[in-house]
Structure formats: C-alpha cells, structure tokens
Coordinates of C-alpha atoms and ligand atoms in Angstrom, one line a residue:
X1326 CA -80.2 -21.4 3.7
X1327 CA -79.6 -19.9 7.1
X1328 CA -76.2 -18.4 7.9
X1329 CA -76.6 -18.8 11.6
X1330 CA -75.2 -21.7 13.7
X1331 CA -76.0 -22.8 17.2
X1332 CA -72.7 -24.5 17.8
X1333 CA -70.6 -22.3 19.9
X1334 CA -67.8 -23.3 22.3
X1335 CA -67.3 -22.0 25.8
X1336 CA -64.2 -20.1 26.9
X1337 CA -64.5 -21.7 30.3
X1338 CA -62.6 -19.8 33.0
X1339 CA -63.3 -22.4 35.5
X1340 CA -61.6 -25.2 33.4
X1341 CA -58.7 -22.9 32.4
X1342 CA -58.3 -21.5 35.9
X1343 CA -58.2 -25.0 37.4
X1344 CA -55.4 -26.1 35.0
X1345 CA -53.3 -22.9 35.7
X1346 CA -53.9 -23.1 39.4
X1347 CA -52.6 -26.7 39.5
X1348 CA -49.3 -25.4 38.0
X1349 CA -49.3 -22.4 40.4
X1350 CA -49.8 -24.8 43.4
X1351 CA -46.7 -26.8 42.3
X1352 CA -44.6 -23.7 41.9
X1353 CA -45.7 -22.5 45.4
X1354 CA -44.2 -25.7 46.8
X1355 CA -41.0 -24.9 44.9
X1356 CA -40.9 -21.4 46.5
X1357 CA -41.4 -23.0 49.9
X1358 CA -38.4 -25.3 49.3
X1359 CA -36.2 -22.5 48.1
X1360 CA -36.9 -19.9 50.7
X1361 CA -38.9 -21.6 53.5
X1362 CA -42.2 -19.7 53.1
X1363 CA -45.0 -19.9 50.6
X1364 CA -46.1 -16.8 48.6
X1365 CA -48.1 -14.4 50.7
X1366 CA -50.9 -12.1 49.4
X1367 CA -52.5 -9.4 51.5
X1368 CA -55.9 -8.0 50.5
X1369 CA -57.1 -4.7 52.0
X1370 CA -60.9 -4.2 52.2
X1371 CA -62.3 -0.8 53.3
X1372 CA -66.0 -0.7 54.1
X1373 CA -68.8 -3.2 53.6
X1374 CA -69.5 -3.1 49.8
X1375 CA -71.3 -6.4 49.1
X1376 CA -69.7 -7.1 45.7
X1377 CA -66.2 -6.2 47.0
X1378 CA -66.6 -8.6 49.9
X1379 CA -67.5 -11.4 47.5
X1380 CA -64.5 -10.6 45.2
X1381 CA -62.0 -10.4 48.1
X1382 CA -63.5 -13.6 49.6
X1383 CA -62.9 -15.5 46.3
X1384 CA -59.3 -14.1 46.2
X1385 CA -58.6 -15.4 49.7
X1386 CA -60.1 -18.7 48.9
X1387 CA -58.1 -19.1 45.7
X1388 CA -54.9 -18.5 47.7
X1389 CA -55.8 -21.3 50.1
X1390 CA -56.5 -23.6 47.2
X1391 CA -53.0 -23.2 45.7
X1392 CA -51.2 -23.3 49.1
X1393 CA -50.4 -19.5 49.3
X1394 CA -50.7 -17.6 52.6
X1395 CA -53.3 -14.9 52.5
X1396 CA -54.2 -12.2 54.9
X1397 CA -57.4 -10.1 54.7
X1398 CA -57.1 -6.7 56.4
X1399 CA -60.6 -5.2 57.0
X1400 CA -60.9 -1.5 57.8
X1401 CA -64.2 0.3 58.5
X1402 CA -65.9 2.6 55.9
X1403 CA -64.9 5.7 57.9
X1404 CA -61.2 4.9 57.7
X1405 CA -59.4 8.1 56.7
X1406 CA -57.1 8.4 53.6
X1407 CA -54.2 9.0 55.9
X1408 CA -54.9 5.9 57.9
X1409 CA -55.2 3.8 54.7
X1410 CA -51.9 5.3 53.4
X1411 CA -50.3 4.2 56.7
X1412 CA -51.6 0.6 56.1
X1413 CA -50.1 0.8 52.6
X1414 CA -46.7 2.0 53.9
X1415 CA -46.6 -0.8 56.5
X1416 CA -47.3 -3.4 53.8
X1417 CA -44.7 -1.9 51.5
X1418 CA -42.1 -2.3 54.3
X1419 CA -43.2 -5.8 55.5
X1420 CA -40.7 -8.3 54.1
X1421 CA -43.2 -11.1 54.9
X1422 CA -45.7 -9.7 52.3
X1423 CA -44.9 -10.6 48.7
X1424 CA -47.8 -8.6 47.2
X1425 CA -50.9 -6.8 48.2
X1426 CA -54.1 -5.3 46.7
X1427 CA -56.4 -2.6 47.9
X1428 CA -59.9 -3.6 46.8
X1429 CA -61.7 -0.9 44.7
X1430 CA -63.9 1.0 44.8
X1431 CA -62.8 2.9 47.9
X1432 CA -65.2 5.0 49.9
X1433 CA -65.8 8.4 48.2
X1434 CA -63.7 10.4 50.7
X1435 CA -60.5 8.5 49.8
X1436 CA -58.6 9.3 46.6
X1437 CA -58.0 6.0 44.8
X1438 CA -55.3 7.5 42.7
X1439 CA -53.3 8.6 45.7
X1440 CA -53.6 5.2 47.3
X1441 CA -52.6 3.4 44.0
X1442 CA -49.6 5.6 43.7
X1443 CA -48.5 4.8 47.3
X1444 CA -48.2 1.1 46.6
X1445 CA -44.6 -0.1 45.9
X1446 CA -44.7 -1.2 42.2
X1447 CA -42.7 -4.3 43.1
X1448 CA -45.7 -5.4 45.4
X1449 CA -48.4 -4.1 43.1
X1450 CA -49.9 -7.5 42.1
X1451 CA -53.0 -5.8 40.7
X1452 CA -50.8 -4.1 38.1
X1453 CA -52.6 -0.8 38.6
X1454 CA -49.5 1.4 39.5
X1455 CA -48.5 3.8 36.6
X1456 CA -45.0 2.2 36.6
X1457 CA -46.5 -1.3 35.9
X1458 CA -48.9 0.1 33.3
X1459 CA -46.0 2.0 31.7
X1460 CA -43.9 -1.2 31.6
X1461 CA -46.7 -3.0 30.0
X1462 CA -47.0 -0.3 27.3
X1463 CA -43.3 -0.7 26.6
X1464 CA -43.3 -4.5 26.7
X1465 CA -41.0 -4.6 29.8
X1466 CA -41.4 -7.1 32.6
X1467 CA -43.8 -6.1 35.4
X1468 CA -47.2 -7.0 36.7
X1469 CA -50.0 -7.1 34.2
X1470 CA -53.4 -6.0 35.3
X1471 CA -55.4 -9.0 36.5
X1472 CA -58.5 -9.0 34.3
X1473 CA -56.8 -8.2 30.9
X1474 CA -54.1 -10.7 31.6
X1475 CA -56.7 -13.3 32.6
X1476 CA -58.3 -12.8 29.3
X1477 CA -55.0 -13.2 27.5
X1478 CA -54.4 -16.5 29.4
X1479 CA -57.9 -17.7 28.5
X1480 CA -57.4 -17.0 24.8
X1481 CA -54.0 -18.8 25.0
X1482 CA -55.5 -21.9 26.8
X1483 CA -58.1 -22.4 24.0
X1484 CA -55.6 -21.6 21.2
X1485 CA -57.7 -18.8 19.8
X1486 CA -55.9 -17.4 16.7
X1487 CA -55.3 -13.6 17.2
X1488 CA -52.7 -12.6 14.6
X1489 CA -54.1 -10.2 12.0
X1490 CA -57.6 -10.4 13.6
X1491 CA -59.7 -7.3 14.3
X1492 CA -60.2 -7.0 18.0
X1493 CA -62.8 -4.5 19.2
X1494 CA -62.7 -3.5 22.8
X1495 CA -65.9 -1.9 24.3
X1496 CA -65.0 0.2 27.3
X1497 CA -61.9 2.3 28.0
X1498 CA -61.5 1.9 31.8
X1499 CA -58.0 2.1 33.3
X1500 CA -58.2 -1.4 34.7
X1501 CA -59.8 -3.3 31.8
X1502 CA -60.5 -1.7 28.4
X1503 CA -57.4 0.4 27.9
X1504 CA -54.8 -2.2 29.1
X1505 CA -56.7 -4.9 27.1
X1506 CA -56.3 -2.8 23.9
X1507 CA -52.6 -2.6 24.5
X1508 CA -52.1 -6.3 25.2
X1509 CA -54.1 -7.4 22.1
X1510 CA -51.9 -5.2 19.9
X1511 CA -48.6 -6.4 21.2
X1512 CA -46.2 -8.2 18.9
X1513 CA -46.7 -11.6 20.5
X1514 CA -49.3 -14.3 21.0
X1515 CA -52.0 -13.6 22.0
X1516 CA -51.7 -10.3 20.3
X1517 CA -50.9 -8.9 16.8
X1518 CA -54.5 -7.8 16.5
X1519 CA -55.7 -4.7 14.8
X1520 CA -57.4 -3.1 17.7
X1521 CA -60.3 -0.6 17.9
X1522 CA -61.2 0.8 21.3
X1523 CA -64.8 2.1 21.7
X1524 CA -66.6 4.0 24.4
X1525 CA -69.6 6.0 25.4
X1526 CA -69.0 8.7 22.8
X1527 CA -68.4 6.2 19.9
X1528 CA -70.8 6.9 17.0
X1529 CA -72.7 4.0 15.5
X1530 CA -71.2 1.4 17.8
X1531 CA -73.0 -1.6 16.3
X1532 CA -71.3 -0.9 12.9
X1533 CA -67.9 -1.3 14.6
X1534 CA -68.7 -4.2 16.9
X1535 CA -70.0 -6.1 13.8
X1536 CA -66.5 -5.9 12.3
X1537 CA -64.9 -7.7 15.3
X1538 CA -63.3 -11.1 14.9
X1539 CA -62.7 -10.8 18.7
X1540 CA -65.1 -8.7 20.7
X1541 CA -64.1 -7.8 24.3
X1542 CA -66.8 -6.1 26.3
X1543 CA -66.2 -4.2 29.5
X1544 CA -68.9 -1.5 29.5
X1545 CA -70.6 -2.2 32.8
X1546 CA -74.2 -2.5 31.4
X1547 CA -76.2 -5.7 31.7
X1548 CA -77.1 -7.3 28.3
X1549 CA -75.7 -4.3 26.4
X1550 CA -74.4 -6.3 23.4
X1551 CA -77.2 -7.8 21.4
X1552 CA -77.1 -10.3 18.5
X1553 CA -77.3 -7.6 15.8
X1554 CA -74.0 -6.1 17.1
X1555 CA -72.0 -9.3 16.6
X1556 CA -70.5 -10.9 13.5
X1557 CA -71.2 -14.6 12.7
X1558 CA -68.3 -16.7 14.0
X1559 CA -66.9 -14.1 16.4
X1560 CA -65.0 -14.8 19.6
X1561 CA -66.8 -12.9 22.4
X1562 CA -65.3 -12.1 25.8
X1563 CA -67.7 -10.7 28.4
X1564 CA -66.1 -8.9 31.4
X1565 CA -69.4 -7.7 32.9
X1566 CA -71.2 -9.3 35.8
X1567 CA -74.5 -8.0 37.1
X1568 CA -77.4 -9.1 39.3
X1569 CA -80.6 -9.0 37.2
X1570 CA -84.0 -9.4 38.8
X1571 CA -85.5 -12.8 37.8
X1572 CA -88.8 -13.8 39.4
X1573 CA -88.4 -17.4 38.1
X1574 CA -85.3 -17.9 40.3
X1575 CA -85.5 -18.9 43.9
X1576 CA -83.0 -16.1 44.8
X1577 CA -85.1 -13.6 42.8
X1578 CA -82.1 -12.7 40.6
X1579 CA -79.7 -14.2 38.0
X1580 CA -76.2 -13.2 37.0
X1581 CA -75.8 -11.5 33.6
X1582 CA -72.8 -10.1 31.7
X1583 CA -72.6 -7.1 29.5
X1584 CA -73.5 -9.4 26.6
X1585 CA -77.1 -10.8 26.1
X1586 CA -75.8 -14.4 26.1
X1587 CA -78.9 -16.2 25.0
X1588 CA -79.2 -14.3 21.7
X1589 CA -75.5 -13.7 21.0
X1590 CA -74.0 -17.1 21.8
X1591 CA -75.6 -18.9 18.8
X1592 CA -73.7 -16.5 16.5
X1593 CA -70.3 -17.1 18.1
X1594 CA -67.5 -19.5 17.5
X1595 CA -66.4 -19.0 21.2
X1596 CA -68.0 -17.1 24.0
X1597 CA -67.3 -16.7 27.8
X1598 CA -70.1 -17.7 30.1
X1599 CA -71.2 -15.5 33.0
X1600 CA -70.5 -16.5 35.6
X1601 CA -67.5 -18.9 35.0
X1602 CA -65.7 -17.0 32.2
X1603 CA -63.6 -14.0 32.9
X1604 CA -64.2 -13.9 36.7
X1605 CA -62.2 -17.0 37.7
X1606 CA -59.4 -15.8 35.3
X1607 CA -59.1 -12.5 37.1
X1608 CA -58.4 -14.3 40.3
X1609 CA -56.0 -16.8 38.7
X1610 CA -54.1 -13.9 37.2
X1611 CA -53.7 -12.3 40.6
X1612 CA -52.3 -15.6 41.8
X1613 CA -49.8 -15.6 38.9
X1614 CA -48.7 -12.1 39.8
X1615 CA -48.3 -13.1 43.5
X1616 CA -46.2 -16.1 42.5
X1617 CA -44.0 -13.8 40.3
X1618 CA -43.7 -11.4 43.3
X1619 CA -42.5 -14.3 45.5
X1620 CA -39.9 -15.4 42.9
X1621 CA -38.3 -12.0 42.4
Ligands
GUN2870 N1 -62.3 -3.9 41.8 C1 -62.8 -4.5 40.7 N2 -61.8 -5.2 40.1 C2 -60.7 -5.1 40.9 C3 -59.4 -5.6 40.9 O1 -59.1 -6.4 40.0 N3 -58.6 -5.3 41.9 C4 -59.0 -4.4 42.9 N4 -58.1 -4.1 43.8 N5 -60.2 -3.9 42.9 C5 -61.0 -4.2 42.0

C-alpha cells in the first residue's frame, strides 16, 4: 500500500487576504468617521528595479481597494543617501502620514541599515526597525514584519494547529526567517511550536526538513525544496517567488517558489500556491499595520 496521498489543501492567500481586507475596509471607514481622514500609507521607491516596481504597485493598489490613501514617492537610482534620509525625515515629521515604507533593496551606494534606523518606529509599518523587532522578541505591542505576520494570519485563517508542532524555518534573513522563527515559538496561537531555524551552513538539511510538521521556506532559490525533503502530511509555506524560463508559456516564463510544488504538494496536508499564497498576505499585513498606525 502506498503511503502517499494526492489530496492537499491550498493555503490560499488570495481568499484569506480578501476576507481580511473586507474587515480592514470597514475599519478604515470607522477611522474616517472618528478623525476625518482615512489611513495614509506612503511608499518610497528608489530606482527602477523591476520586481520592486511590481511589489510597490501591488501595495498602492491594495490601499485603493480598502479605501486607504496612498502616495508613491519615486526617486531616481542616483539619489544620494543624504537625500533619501531627508525624505525619511520629512515623512517622520508629516502628521498627514500614518506609516511609510522604503522599498528594499536600495541601490548599492545607500546603506539600508542607516535608512531603516532613521524611520520613526511609530511609522515603521514594515516592522523592520530594531525597536519593533525588539518589541516582537519581548511580546510587546508594535509593528510585526509584514511577511512573517502574513504567514501567521494565513495559518490562523485556516485553523492550522501549531501547538507542540515542530516548525522548521529554512532561511535566516532579518525580514523573514529570523522573525518567523520567533513568532512560531511565542506562547500564543499560532505559535507554541518547537522551532528549528536552518540556513546555508546547516548540515544534512533534508534530514531536518523531513522532521517538520510545519515547513516555512524563505531561502531565495527556485524549486529548492524537493519531495524527498518533506514529511508526509506536512504543512508547507513557500515564501519564494522567482521567474523561471518556460518555453511552453506565451510569456516565456512561469512563476516558481522555493518549493518544487508539483512534486511536493501531493505529500502535503496544506501548501501555499505560488503565486497566490504568501505574496498577497504580505501586502494584507502591511495594510493591517497601516490601520494600526492610524488608530494609535
Ligand atoms: N523588499 C522585499 N520585501 C519587502 C518588504 O516587505 N518591505 C520593503 N520595504 N521592501 C521589501
């Protein structure tokens, strides 16, 4: 008898995002009634990076959908660090701005850390400032980083049990892997997992990923997780998104995550599609943070 199954369920970020955004839209109208203006998000985009333009475009569009005000500030690729810090200082001081983000990556000549540190933590709706990351560590109120929080919201929406489960996180970036590991180990739901964080120096990664009840992958390599690395019945969350050449498509490419979906999905209880899984949740999470900024 085969121990494999082909019935997996989709952790659908479009469906979950839609439900959360309907609530956010109602709350935006309450903010309007209370203070006379809707929540206002500003996105700063430096340069012409194609992926960044797409991401920022979807953030602005999402604001429109929920009735927020949004402003996109574009600056050329040769903007100096001092000029960008001036923009940050102006946004910090502007009472008409509830929250803002500086889209990453920045051009090489600008120090991302210096820019992140310059953002007023009370307007840091990306949750990247050390003060917000520290507050998250301590379980204090603050802004949670968008992608990890979006994943938490997705697990909650689909009632995925987490307590006592082994959660393996692949990737230790400051904006996804590391905060994700902290959120999954918190004493709350979703959380209370036993968490293992893995990275490029981890020895025999497949032997560890195979122990995961919940596998969260943010390694930035297309199709990196293969079927042999996943336990039967696992919950798999794929943060990656890559353009992969595909001659059979009219566009010449298809989108792929860090997980080889076709071979991994049949082993899963739940898995995020790419696109339509984590991506829409990251944007929804940014809206949640902006709403919070407007209410405080
Ligand atoms: N680049 C990739 N993801 C993000 C994000 O969530 N926020 C910002 N500001 N830049 C990013």
